[in-house]
Coordinates of N, CA and C in Angstrom, one line a residue:
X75 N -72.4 -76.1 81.0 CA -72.1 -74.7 81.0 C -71.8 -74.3 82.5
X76 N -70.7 -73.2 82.9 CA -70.3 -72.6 84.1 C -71.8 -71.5 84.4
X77 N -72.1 -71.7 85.1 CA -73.1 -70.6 85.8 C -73.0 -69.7 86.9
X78 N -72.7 -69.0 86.8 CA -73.0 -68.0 87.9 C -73.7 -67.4 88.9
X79 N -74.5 -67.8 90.2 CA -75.6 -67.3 90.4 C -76.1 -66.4 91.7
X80 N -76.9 -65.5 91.3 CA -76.6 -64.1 92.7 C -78.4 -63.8 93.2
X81 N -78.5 -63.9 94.0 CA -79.9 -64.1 94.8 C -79.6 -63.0 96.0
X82 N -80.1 -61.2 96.2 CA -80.2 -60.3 97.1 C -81.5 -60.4 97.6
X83 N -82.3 -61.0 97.1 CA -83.7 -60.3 97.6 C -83.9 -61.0 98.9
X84 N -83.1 -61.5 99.9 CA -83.2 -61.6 101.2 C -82.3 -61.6 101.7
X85 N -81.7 -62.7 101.8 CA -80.5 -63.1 102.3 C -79.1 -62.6 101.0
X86 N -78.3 -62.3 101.2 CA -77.2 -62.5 100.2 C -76.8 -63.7 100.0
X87 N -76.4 -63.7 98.7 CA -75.9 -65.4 98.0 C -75.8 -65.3 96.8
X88 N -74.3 -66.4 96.7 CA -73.8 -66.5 95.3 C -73.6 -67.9 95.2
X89 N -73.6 -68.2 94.1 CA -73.8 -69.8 94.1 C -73.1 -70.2 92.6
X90 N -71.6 -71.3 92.6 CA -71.5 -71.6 91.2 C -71.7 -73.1 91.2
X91 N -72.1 -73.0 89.3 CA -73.0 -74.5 89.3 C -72.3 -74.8 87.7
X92 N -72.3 -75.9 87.6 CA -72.4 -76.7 86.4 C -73.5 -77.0 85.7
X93 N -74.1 -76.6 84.6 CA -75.8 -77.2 84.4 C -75.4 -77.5 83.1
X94 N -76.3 -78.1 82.3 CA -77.0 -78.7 80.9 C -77.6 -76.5 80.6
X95 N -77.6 -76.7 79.7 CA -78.9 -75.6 79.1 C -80.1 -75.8 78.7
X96 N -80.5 -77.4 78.5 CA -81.7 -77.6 78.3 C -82.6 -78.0 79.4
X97 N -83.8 -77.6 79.3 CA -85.0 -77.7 80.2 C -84.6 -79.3 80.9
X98 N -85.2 -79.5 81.9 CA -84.8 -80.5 83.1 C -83.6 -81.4 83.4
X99 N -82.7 -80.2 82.6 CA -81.6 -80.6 83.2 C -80.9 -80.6 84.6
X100 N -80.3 -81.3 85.3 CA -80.0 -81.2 86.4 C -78.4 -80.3 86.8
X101 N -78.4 -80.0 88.0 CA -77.1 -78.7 88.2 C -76.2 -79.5 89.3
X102 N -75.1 -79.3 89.1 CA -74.0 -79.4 89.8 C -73.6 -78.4 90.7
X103 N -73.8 -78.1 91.7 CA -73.4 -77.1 92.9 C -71.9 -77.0 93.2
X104 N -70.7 -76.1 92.6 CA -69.5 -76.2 92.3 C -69.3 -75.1 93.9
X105 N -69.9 -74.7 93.9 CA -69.2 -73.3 95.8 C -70.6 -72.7 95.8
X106 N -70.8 -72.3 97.1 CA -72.0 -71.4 97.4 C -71.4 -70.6 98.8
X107 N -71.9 -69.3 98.7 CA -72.1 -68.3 99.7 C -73.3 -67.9 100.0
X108 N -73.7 -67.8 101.4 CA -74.8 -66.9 102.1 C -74.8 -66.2 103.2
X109 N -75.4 -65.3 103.6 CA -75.2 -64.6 104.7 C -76.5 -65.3 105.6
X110 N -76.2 -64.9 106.5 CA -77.1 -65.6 107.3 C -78.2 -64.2 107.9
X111 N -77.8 -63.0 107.7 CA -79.4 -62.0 107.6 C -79.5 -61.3 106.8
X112 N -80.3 -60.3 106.7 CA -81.0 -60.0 105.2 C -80.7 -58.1 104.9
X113 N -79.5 -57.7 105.7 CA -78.9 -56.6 105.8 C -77.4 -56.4 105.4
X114 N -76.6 -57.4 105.1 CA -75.4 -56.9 104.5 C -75.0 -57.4 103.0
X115 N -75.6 -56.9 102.3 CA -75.7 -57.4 101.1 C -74.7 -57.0 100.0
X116 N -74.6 -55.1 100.7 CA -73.5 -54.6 100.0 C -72.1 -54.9 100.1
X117 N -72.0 -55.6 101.3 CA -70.6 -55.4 102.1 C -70.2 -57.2 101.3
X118 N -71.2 -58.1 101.2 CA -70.3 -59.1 101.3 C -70.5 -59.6 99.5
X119 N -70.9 -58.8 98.6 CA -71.4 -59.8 97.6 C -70.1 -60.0 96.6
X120 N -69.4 -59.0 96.8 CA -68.2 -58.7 95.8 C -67.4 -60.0 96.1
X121 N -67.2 -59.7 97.7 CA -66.3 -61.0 98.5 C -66.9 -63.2 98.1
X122 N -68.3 -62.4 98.2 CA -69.1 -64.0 97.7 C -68.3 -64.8 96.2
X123 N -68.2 -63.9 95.5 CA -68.4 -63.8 94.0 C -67.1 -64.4 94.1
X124 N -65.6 -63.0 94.8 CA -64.4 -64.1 94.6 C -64.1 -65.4 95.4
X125 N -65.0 -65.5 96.1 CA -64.8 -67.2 97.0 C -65.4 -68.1 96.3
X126 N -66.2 -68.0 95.6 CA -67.0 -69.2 95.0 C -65.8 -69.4 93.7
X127 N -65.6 -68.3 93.1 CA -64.6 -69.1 92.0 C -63.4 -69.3 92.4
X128 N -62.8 -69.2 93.4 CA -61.3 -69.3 93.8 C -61.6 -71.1 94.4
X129 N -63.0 -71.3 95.0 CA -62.8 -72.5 95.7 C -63.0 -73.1 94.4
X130 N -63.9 -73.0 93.6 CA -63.5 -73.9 92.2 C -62.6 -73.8 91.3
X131 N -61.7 -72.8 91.6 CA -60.5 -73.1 90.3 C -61.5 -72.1 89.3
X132 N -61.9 -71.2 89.1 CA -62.3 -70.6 87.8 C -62.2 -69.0 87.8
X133 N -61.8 -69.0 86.9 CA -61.8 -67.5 86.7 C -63.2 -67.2 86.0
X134 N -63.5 -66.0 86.1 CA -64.9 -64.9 85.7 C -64.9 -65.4 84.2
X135 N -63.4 -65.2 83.1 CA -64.0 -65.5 81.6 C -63.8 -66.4 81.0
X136 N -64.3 -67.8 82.6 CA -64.4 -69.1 81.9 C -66.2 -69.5 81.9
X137 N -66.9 -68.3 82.8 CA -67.9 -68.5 82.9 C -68.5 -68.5 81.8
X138 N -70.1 -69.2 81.4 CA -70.6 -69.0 80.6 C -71.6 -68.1 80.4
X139 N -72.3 -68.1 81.6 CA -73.4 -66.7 81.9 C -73.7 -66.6 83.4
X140 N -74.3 -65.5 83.6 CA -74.5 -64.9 85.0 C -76.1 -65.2 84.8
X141 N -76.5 -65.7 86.4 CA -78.0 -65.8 86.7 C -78.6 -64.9 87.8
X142 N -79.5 -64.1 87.5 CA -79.8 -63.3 89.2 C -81.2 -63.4 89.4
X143 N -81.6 -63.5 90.5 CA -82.9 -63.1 91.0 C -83.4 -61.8 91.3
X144 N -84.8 -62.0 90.3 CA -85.3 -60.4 90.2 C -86.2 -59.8 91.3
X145 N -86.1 -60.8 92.4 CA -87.3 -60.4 93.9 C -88.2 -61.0 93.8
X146 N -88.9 -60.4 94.1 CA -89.4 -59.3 95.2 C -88.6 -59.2 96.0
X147 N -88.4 -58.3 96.5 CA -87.6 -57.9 97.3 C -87.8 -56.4 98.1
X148 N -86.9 -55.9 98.5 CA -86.4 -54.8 99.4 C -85.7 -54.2 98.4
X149 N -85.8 -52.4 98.2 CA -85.4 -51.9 97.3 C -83.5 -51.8 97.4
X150 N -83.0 -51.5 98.3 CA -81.8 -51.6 98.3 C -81.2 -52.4 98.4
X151 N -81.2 -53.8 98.8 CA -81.1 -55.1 98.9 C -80.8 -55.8 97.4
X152 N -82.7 -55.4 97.0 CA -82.2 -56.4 95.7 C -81.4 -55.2 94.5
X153 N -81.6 -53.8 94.5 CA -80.7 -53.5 93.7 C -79.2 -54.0 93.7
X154 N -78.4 -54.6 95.1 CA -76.9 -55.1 94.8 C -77.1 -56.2 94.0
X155 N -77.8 -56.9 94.6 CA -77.2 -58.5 93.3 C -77.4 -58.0 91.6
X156 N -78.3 -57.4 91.6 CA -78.9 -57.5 90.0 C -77.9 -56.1 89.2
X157 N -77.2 -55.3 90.3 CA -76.3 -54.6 89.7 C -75.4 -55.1 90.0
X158 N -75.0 -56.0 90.8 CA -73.6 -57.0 90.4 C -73.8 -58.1 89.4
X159 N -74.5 -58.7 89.0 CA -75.0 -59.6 87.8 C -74.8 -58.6 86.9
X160 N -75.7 -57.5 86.6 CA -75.0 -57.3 85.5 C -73.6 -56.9 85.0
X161 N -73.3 -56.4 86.0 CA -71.8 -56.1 85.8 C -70.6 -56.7 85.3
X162 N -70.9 -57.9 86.1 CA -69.8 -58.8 85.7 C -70.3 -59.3 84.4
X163 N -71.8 -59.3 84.1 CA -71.7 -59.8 82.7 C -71.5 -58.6 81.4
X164 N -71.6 -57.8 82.0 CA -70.8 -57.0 80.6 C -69.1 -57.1 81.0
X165 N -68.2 -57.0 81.9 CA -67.3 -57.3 82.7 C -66.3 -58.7 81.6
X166 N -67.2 -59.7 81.8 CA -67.0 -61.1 81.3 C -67.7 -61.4 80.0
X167 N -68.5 -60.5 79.5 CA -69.3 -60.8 78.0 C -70.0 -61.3 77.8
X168 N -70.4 -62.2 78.7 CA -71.7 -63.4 79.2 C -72.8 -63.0 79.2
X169 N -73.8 -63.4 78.8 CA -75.7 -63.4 79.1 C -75.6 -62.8 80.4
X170 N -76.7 -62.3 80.7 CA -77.3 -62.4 82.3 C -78.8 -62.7 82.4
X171 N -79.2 -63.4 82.8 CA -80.3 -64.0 82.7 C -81.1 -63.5 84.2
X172 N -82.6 -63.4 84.0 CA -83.1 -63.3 85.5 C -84.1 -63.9 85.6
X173 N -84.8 -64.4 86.8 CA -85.8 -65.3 87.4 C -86.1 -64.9 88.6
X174 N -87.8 -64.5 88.7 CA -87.8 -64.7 90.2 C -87.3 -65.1 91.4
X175 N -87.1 -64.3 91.9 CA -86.6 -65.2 93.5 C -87.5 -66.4 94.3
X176 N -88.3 -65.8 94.0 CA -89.5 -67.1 94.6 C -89.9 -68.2 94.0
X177 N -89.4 -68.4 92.4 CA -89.0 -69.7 92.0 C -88.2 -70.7 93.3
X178 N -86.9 -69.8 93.6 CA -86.2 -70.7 94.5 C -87.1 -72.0 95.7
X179 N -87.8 -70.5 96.5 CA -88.4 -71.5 97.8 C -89.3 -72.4 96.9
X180 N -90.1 -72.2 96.0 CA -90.8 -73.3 95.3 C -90.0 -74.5 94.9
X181 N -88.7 -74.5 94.1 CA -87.8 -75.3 94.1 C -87.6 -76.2 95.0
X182 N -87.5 -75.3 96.5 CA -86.7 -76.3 97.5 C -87.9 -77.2 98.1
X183 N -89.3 -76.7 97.7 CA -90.4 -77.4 98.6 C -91.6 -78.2 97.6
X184 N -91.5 -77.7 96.6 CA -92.4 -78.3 95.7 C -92.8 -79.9 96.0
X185 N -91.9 -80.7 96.1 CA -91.9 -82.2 96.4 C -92.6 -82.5 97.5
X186 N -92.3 -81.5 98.7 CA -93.0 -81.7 99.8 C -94.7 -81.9 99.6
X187 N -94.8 -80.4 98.8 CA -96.1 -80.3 98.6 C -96.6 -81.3 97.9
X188 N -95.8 -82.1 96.9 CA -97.0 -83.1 95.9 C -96.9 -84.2 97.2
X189 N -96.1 -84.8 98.2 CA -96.2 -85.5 99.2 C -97.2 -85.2 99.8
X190 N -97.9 -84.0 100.1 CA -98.8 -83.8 100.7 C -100.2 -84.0 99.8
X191 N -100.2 -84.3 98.9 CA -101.3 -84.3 97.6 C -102.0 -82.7 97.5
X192 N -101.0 -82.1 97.6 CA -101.6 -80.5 97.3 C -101.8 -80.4 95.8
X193 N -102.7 -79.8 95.1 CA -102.9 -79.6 93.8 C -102.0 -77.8 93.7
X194 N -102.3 -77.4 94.6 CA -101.7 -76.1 94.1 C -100.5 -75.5 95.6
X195 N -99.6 -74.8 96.0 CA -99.2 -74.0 97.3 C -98.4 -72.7 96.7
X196 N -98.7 -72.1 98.1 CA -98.1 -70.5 98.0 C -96.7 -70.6 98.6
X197 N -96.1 -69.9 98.2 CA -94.6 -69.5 98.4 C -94.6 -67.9 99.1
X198 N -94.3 -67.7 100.4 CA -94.8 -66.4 100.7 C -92.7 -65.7 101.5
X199 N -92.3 -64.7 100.9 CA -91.5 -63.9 101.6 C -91.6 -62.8 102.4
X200 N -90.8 -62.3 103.4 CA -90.8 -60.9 104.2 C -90.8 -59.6 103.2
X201 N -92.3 -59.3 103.1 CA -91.9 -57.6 102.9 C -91.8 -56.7 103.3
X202 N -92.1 -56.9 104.7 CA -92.1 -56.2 105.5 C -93.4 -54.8 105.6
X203 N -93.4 -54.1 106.3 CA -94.4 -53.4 106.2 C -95.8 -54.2 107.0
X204 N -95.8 -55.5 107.8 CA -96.4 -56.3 107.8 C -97.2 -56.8 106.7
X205 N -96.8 -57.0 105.6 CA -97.3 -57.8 104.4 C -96.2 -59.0 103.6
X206 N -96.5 -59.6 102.9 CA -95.8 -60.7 102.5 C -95.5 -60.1 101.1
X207 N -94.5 -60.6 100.2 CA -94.8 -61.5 98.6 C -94.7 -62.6 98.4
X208 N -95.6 -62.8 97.5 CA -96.1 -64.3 97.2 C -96.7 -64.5 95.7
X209 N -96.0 -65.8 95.8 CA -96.9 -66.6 94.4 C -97.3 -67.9 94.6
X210 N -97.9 -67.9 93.7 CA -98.7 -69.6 94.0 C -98.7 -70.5 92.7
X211 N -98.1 -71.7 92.7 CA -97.7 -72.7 92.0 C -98.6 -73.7 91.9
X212 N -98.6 -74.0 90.9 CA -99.5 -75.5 90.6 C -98.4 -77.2 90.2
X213 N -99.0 -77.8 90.9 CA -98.5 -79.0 90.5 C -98.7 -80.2 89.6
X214 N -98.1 -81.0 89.1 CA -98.4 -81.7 87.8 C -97.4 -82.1 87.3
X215 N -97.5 -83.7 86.5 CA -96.5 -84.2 85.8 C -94.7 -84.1 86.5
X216 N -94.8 -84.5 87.9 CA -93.6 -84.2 88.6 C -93.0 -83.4 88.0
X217 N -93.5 -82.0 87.9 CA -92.9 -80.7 88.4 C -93.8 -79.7 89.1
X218 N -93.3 -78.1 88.7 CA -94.6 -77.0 89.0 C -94.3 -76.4 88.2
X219 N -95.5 -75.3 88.5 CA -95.2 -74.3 87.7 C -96.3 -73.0 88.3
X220 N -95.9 -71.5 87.5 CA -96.2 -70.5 88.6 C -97.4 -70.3 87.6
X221 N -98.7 -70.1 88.6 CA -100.1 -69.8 88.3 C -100.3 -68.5 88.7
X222 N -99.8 -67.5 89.5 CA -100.2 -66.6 89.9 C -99.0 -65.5 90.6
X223 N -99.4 -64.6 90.4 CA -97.7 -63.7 91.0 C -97.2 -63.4 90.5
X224 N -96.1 -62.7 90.7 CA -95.8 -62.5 92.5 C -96.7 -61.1 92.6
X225 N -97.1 -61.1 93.7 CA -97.8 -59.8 94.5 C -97.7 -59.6 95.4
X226 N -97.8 -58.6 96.3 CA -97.7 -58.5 98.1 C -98.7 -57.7 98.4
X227 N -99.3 -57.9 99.5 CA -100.2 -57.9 100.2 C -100.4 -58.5 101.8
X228 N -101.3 -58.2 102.2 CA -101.6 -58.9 104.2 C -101.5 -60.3 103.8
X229 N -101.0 -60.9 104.6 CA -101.4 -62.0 104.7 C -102.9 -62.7 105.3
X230 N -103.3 -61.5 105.8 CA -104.6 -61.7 105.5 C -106.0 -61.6 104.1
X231 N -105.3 -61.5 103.8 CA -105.6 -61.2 102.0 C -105.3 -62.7 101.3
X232 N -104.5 -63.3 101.9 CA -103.5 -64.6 100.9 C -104.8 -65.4 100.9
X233 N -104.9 -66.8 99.7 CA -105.9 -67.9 99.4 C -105.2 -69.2 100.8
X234 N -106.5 -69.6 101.0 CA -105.9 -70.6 101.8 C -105.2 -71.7 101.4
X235 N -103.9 -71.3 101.2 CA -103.2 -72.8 100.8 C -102.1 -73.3 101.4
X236 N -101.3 -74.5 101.4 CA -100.1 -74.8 102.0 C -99.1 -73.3 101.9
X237 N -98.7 -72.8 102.9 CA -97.6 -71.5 102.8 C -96.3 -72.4 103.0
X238 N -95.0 -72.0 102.4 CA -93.8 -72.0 102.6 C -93.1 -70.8 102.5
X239 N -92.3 -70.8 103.6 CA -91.0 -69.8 103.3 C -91.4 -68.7 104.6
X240 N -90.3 -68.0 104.8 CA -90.2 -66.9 105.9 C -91.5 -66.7 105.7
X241 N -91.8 -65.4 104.9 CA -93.0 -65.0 105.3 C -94.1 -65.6 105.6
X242 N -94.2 -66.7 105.2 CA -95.0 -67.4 105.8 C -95.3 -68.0 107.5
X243 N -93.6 -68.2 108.0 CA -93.9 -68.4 109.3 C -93.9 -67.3 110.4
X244 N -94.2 -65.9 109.3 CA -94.4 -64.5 110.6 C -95.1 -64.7 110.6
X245 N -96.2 -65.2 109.2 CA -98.2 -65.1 109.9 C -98.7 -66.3 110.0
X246 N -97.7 -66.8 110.6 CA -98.8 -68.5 110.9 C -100.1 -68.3 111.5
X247 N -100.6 -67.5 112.4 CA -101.8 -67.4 112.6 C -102.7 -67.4 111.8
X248 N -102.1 -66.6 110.5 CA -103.1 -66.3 109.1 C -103.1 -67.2 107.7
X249 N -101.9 -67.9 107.8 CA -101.8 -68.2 106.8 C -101.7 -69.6 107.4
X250 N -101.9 -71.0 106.2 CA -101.6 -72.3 106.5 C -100.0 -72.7 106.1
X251 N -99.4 -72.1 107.3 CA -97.7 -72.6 107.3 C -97.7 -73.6 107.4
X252 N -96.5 -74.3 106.6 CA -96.1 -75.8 106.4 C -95.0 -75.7 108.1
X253 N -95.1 -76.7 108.5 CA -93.8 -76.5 109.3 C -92.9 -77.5 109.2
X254 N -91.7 -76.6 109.3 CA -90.0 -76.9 109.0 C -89.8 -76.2 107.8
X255 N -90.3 -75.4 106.9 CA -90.2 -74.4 106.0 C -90.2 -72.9 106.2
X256 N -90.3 -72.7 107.8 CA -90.5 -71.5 108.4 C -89.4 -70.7 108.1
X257 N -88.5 -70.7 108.2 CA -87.6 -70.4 108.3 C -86.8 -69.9 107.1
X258 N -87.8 -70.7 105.7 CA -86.9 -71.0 104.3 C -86.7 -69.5 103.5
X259 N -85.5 -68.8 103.4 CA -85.5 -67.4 101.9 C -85.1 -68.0 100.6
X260 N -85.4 -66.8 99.9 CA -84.9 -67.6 98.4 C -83.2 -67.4 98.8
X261 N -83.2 -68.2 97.8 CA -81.3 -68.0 97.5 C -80.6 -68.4 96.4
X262 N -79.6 -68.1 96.0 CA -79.2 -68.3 94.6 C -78.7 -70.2 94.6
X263 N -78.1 -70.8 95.3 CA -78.6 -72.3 95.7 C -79.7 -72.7 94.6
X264 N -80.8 -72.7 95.5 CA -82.3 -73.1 94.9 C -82.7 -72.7 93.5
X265 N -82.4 -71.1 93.7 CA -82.7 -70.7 92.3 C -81.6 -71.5 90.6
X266 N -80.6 -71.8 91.2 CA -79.8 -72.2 90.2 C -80.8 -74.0 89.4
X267 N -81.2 -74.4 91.1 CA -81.9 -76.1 90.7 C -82.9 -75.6 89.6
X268 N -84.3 -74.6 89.9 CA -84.9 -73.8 89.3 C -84.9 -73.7 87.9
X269 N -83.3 -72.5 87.5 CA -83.5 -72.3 86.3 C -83.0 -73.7 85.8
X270 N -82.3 -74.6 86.3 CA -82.0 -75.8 85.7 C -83.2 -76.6 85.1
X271 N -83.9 -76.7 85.6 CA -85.5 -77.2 85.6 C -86.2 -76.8 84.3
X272 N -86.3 -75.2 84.7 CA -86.7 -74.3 83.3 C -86.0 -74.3 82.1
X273 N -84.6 -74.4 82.0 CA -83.8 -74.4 80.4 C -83.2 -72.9 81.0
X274 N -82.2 -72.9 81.2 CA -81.6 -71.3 81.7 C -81.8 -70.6 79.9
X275 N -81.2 -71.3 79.0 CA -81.4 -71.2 77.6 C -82.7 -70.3 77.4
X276 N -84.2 -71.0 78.3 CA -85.7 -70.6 78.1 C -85.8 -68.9 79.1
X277 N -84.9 -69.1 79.9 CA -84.7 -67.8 80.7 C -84.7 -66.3 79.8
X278 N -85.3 -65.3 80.4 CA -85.5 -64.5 79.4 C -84.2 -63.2 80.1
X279 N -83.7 -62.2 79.6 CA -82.0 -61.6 79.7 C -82.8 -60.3 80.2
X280 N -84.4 -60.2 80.7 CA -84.6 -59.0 81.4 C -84.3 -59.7 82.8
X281 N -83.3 -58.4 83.6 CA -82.9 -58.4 84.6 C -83.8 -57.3 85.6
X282 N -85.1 -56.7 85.2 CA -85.6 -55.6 85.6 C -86.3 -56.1 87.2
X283 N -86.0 -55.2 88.1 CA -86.5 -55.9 89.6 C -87.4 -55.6 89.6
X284 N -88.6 -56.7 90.5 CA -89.5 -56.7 90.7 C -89.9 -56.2 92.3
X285 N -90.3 -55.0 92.3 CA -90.0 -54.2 93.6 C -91.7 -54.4 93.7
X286 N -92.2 -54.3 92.9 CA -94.2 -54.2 93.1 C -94.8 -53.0 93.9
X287 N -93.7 -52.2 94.8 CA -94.3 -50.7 95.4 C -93.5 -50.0 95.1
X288 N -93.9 -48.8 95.2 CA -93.3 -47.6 95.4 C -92.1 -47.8 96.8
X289 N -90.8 -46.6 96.4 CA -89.8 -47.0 97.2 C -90.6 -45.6 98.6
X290 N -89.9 -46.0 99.7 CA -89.9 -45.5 101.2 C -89.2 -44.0 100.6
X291 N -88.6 -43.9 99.7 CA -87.3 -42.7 99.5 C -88.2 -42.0 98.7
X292 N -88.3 -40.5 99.2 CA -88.7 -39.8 98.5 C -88.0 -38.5 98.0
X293 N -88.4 -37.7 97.0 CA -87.6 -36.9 96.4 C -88.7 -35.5 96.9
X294 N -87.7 -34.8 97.7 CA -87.9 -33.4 98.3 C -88.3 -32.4 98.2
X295 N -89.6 -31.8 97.8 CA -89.8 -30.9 97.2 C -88.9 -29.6 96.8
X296 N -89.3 -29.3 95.6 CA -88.7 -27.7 95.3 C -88.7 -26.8 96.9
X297 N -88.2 -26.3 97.3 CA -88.3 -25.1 98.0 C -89.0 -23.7 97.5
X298 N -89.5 -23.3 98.4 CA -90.6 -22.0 98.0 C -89.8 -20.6 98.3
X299 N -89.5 -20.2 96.6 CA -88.4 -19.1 96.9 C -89.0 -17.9 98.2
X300 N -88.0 -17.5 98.8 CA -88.3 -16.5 100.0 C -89.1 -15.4 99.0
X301 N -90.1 -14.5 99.9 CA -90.7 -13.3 99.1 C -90.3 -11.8 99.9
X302 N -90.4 -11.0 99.1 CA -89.9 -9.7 100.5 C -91.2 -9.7 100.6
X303 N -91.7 -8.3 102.0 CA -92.7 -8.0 101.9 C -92.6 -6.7 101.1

């Protein structure tokens, strides 16, 4: 099956893949886009979407279904991908399927961790506000899987375990960062290996974002009609 896949909750990224539908099937990486910071998400996602299918040769209603990442994230950030996922899949008629975003960085590091004979590791992102999101994976039977999460919180708050991913290398002081993973966001890349792993098929078609706070934007109070004296 053609997949389509859109990851905002950091970085921007679109990513098309070839996959199986059944659980541990492996994905074919057909074009990928990313931005390299975690602020133009509106400007370039439309543009991602037509470069990945023009460098493969496909048009939108050869795809089979759209894949997005549901965050954690940043409220304005991750609302573009998951309202451009849906779009195009009502657009093209296709499923849309969602998955954490922090499946990804677990994706890209998991292996490291059973190298290291870790039984369990955290996956931590920027939330800024000086706090992280994070989830924590267990390992077994050469794969993982998610034991706990996602939530945000200090990183002073997090369980001591192997950390991977950005947020984890802002609080190296606090947290036990892996190093060479410092650096790692989710992205639709990783997340595509992910739902490949999981059965996109097993994927459930709520697209609802996982924001976990209340937004910075607040709504203004009424005004207090003038009185005469």
């Amino acid at each position: 099956m053609l997949l389509l896949a859109i990851d905002s909750s950091a970085t921007a990224s679109v990513t098309l893949a070839r996959l199986e539908p059944c659980a541990g099937a492996s994905a074919t990486i057909l074009a990928h886009r990313e931005t390299a910071d975690t602020r133009s998400h509106a400007e370039v996602m439309a543009q991602f979407v037509r470069e990945v299918l023009n460098e493969a040769g496909i048009t939108g209603s050869e795809l089979d279904a759209v894949l997005t990442g549901t965050g954690p994230g940043p409220f304005t950030g991750l609302r573009v991908g998951i309202v451009t996922a849906r779009t195009l899949g009502f657009t093209w008629n296709v499923p849309v399927y969602g998955l954490m975003s922090l499946y990804s960085i677990a994706e890209n590091t998991w292996e490291h961790a059973a190298a290291q004979s870790a039984h369990t590791f955290m996956v931590a992102a920027d939330a800024r506000r000086r706090e992280i999101y994070s989830a924590i994976f267990a390992l077994g039977d050469g794969s993982y899987e998610l034991v706990e999460g996602p939530s945000v919180g200090s990183a002073a708050e997090a369980p001591a375990l192997p950390a991977y991913g950005f947020g984890a290398g802002l609080y190296s002081e606090q947290l036990q960062t892996v190093e060479g993973y410092e650096r790692l966001h989710a992205n639709s890349r990783d997340l595509v290996h992910a739902a490949a792993r999981l059965g996109i098929k097993n994927l459930s078609t709520d697209t609802a974002a996982l924001y976990l706070r209340e937004s910075d934007a607040k709504v203004p109070a009424a005004r207090k009609k003038a009185t005469r004296a």
